[in-house]
């Protein structure tokens, strides 16, 4: 069963107790647009596709906080 795709925002990163500096580095490493993320958020499926443990934690926060 596939989880619902949600928009992940900077507030979810903060709620997960992660820092913006690390998040920005993550976006650069995975060739994701940081500025677009700050403006609009990012679909959870894009973060899940990275397979990164911390990204998956942020997605959990976003899904729980809908």
Short mmCIF file of C-alpha atoms in Angstrom, two decimals:
data_model
loop_
_atom_site.label_atom_id
_atom_site.label_comp_id
_atom_site.label_asym_id
_atom_site.label_seq_id
_atom_site.Cartn_x
_atom_site.Cartn_y
_atom_site.Cartn_z
CA UNK A 1 0.00 0.00 0.00
CA UNK A 2 1.36 3.41 -0.97
CA UNK A 3 1.22 6.32 1.45
CA UNK A 4 -0.49 9.54 0.44
CA UNK A 5 1.73 12.15 -1.21
CA UNK A 6 1.86 15.29 0.96
CA UNK A 7 3.66 18.61 0.66
CA UNK A 8 6.64 18.85 2.99
CA UNK A 9 7.49 22.35 4.20
CA UNK A 10 10.30 23.94 6.18
CA UNK A 11 8.07 23.82 9.26
CA UNK A 12 8.15 20.01 9.06
CA UNK A 13 11.96 20.01 9.03
CA UNK A 14 11.94 22.20 12.13
CA UNK A 15 9.30 20.04 13.82
CA UNK A 16 11.53 17.01 13.17
CA UNK A 17 14.29 18.89 15.08
CA UNK A 18 16.52 19.15 12.01
CA UNK A 19 18.46 22.22 10.97
CA UNK A 20 18.10 24.31 7.83
CA UNK A 21 21.84 24.13 7.11
CA UNK A 22 21.73 20.34 6.95
CA UNK A 23 18.51 20.41 4.94
CA UNK A 24 20.02 22.80 2.45
CA UNK A 25 23.06 20.54 2.05
CA UNK A 26 20.73 17.57 1.57
CA UNK A 27 18.87 19.41 -1.22
CA UNK A 28 22.17 20.25 -2.92
CA UNK A 29 23.43 16.67 -2.65
CA UNK A 30 20.22 15.32 -4.18
CA UNK A 31 19.97 18.03 -6.84
CA UNK A 32 16.69 19.39 -5.44
CA UNK A 33 15.71 23.05 -5.70
CA UNK A 34 16.13 24.63 -2.25
CA UNK A 35 14.55 27.97 -3.18
CA UNK A 36 11.48 26.30 -4.70
CA UNK A 37 11.19 24.21 -1.55
CA UNK A 38 11.23 27.30 0.64
CA UNK A 39 8.53 28.93 -1.50
CA UNK A 40 6.25 25.97 -2.20
CA UNK A 41 7.38 22.89 -0.30
CA UNK A 42 8.25 19.57 -1.92
CA UNK A 43 6.20 16.46 -2.59
CA UNK A 44 6.91 13.73 -0.08
CA UNK A 45 7.46 11.23 -2.90
CA UNK A 46 10.54 13.18 -4.03
CA UNK A 47 12.06 12.97 -0.57
CA UNK A 48 11.14 9.30 -0.24
CA UNK A 49 12.83 8.57 -3.57
CA UNK A 50 16.18 9.54 -2.03
CA UNK A 51 15.94 6.69 0.48
CA UNK A 52 17.57 8.95 3.07
CA UNK A 53 16.65 8.06 6.64
CA UNK A 54 16.36 11.67 7.81
CA UNK A 55 14.23 12.62 4.80
CA UNK A 56 11.90 9.74 5.60
CA UNK A 57 11.59 11.03 9.17
CA UNK A 58 10.58 14.48 7.92
CA UNK A 59 7.98 12.87 5.64
CA UNK A 60 6.55 11.04 8.67
CA UNK A 61 6.26 14.37 10.51
CA UNK A 62 4.51 15.95 7.51
CA UNK A 63 2.02 13.09 7.23
CA UNK A 64 1.25 13.12 10.94
CA UNK A 65 0.78 16.88 11.01
CA UNK A 66 -1.53 17.27 8.03
#
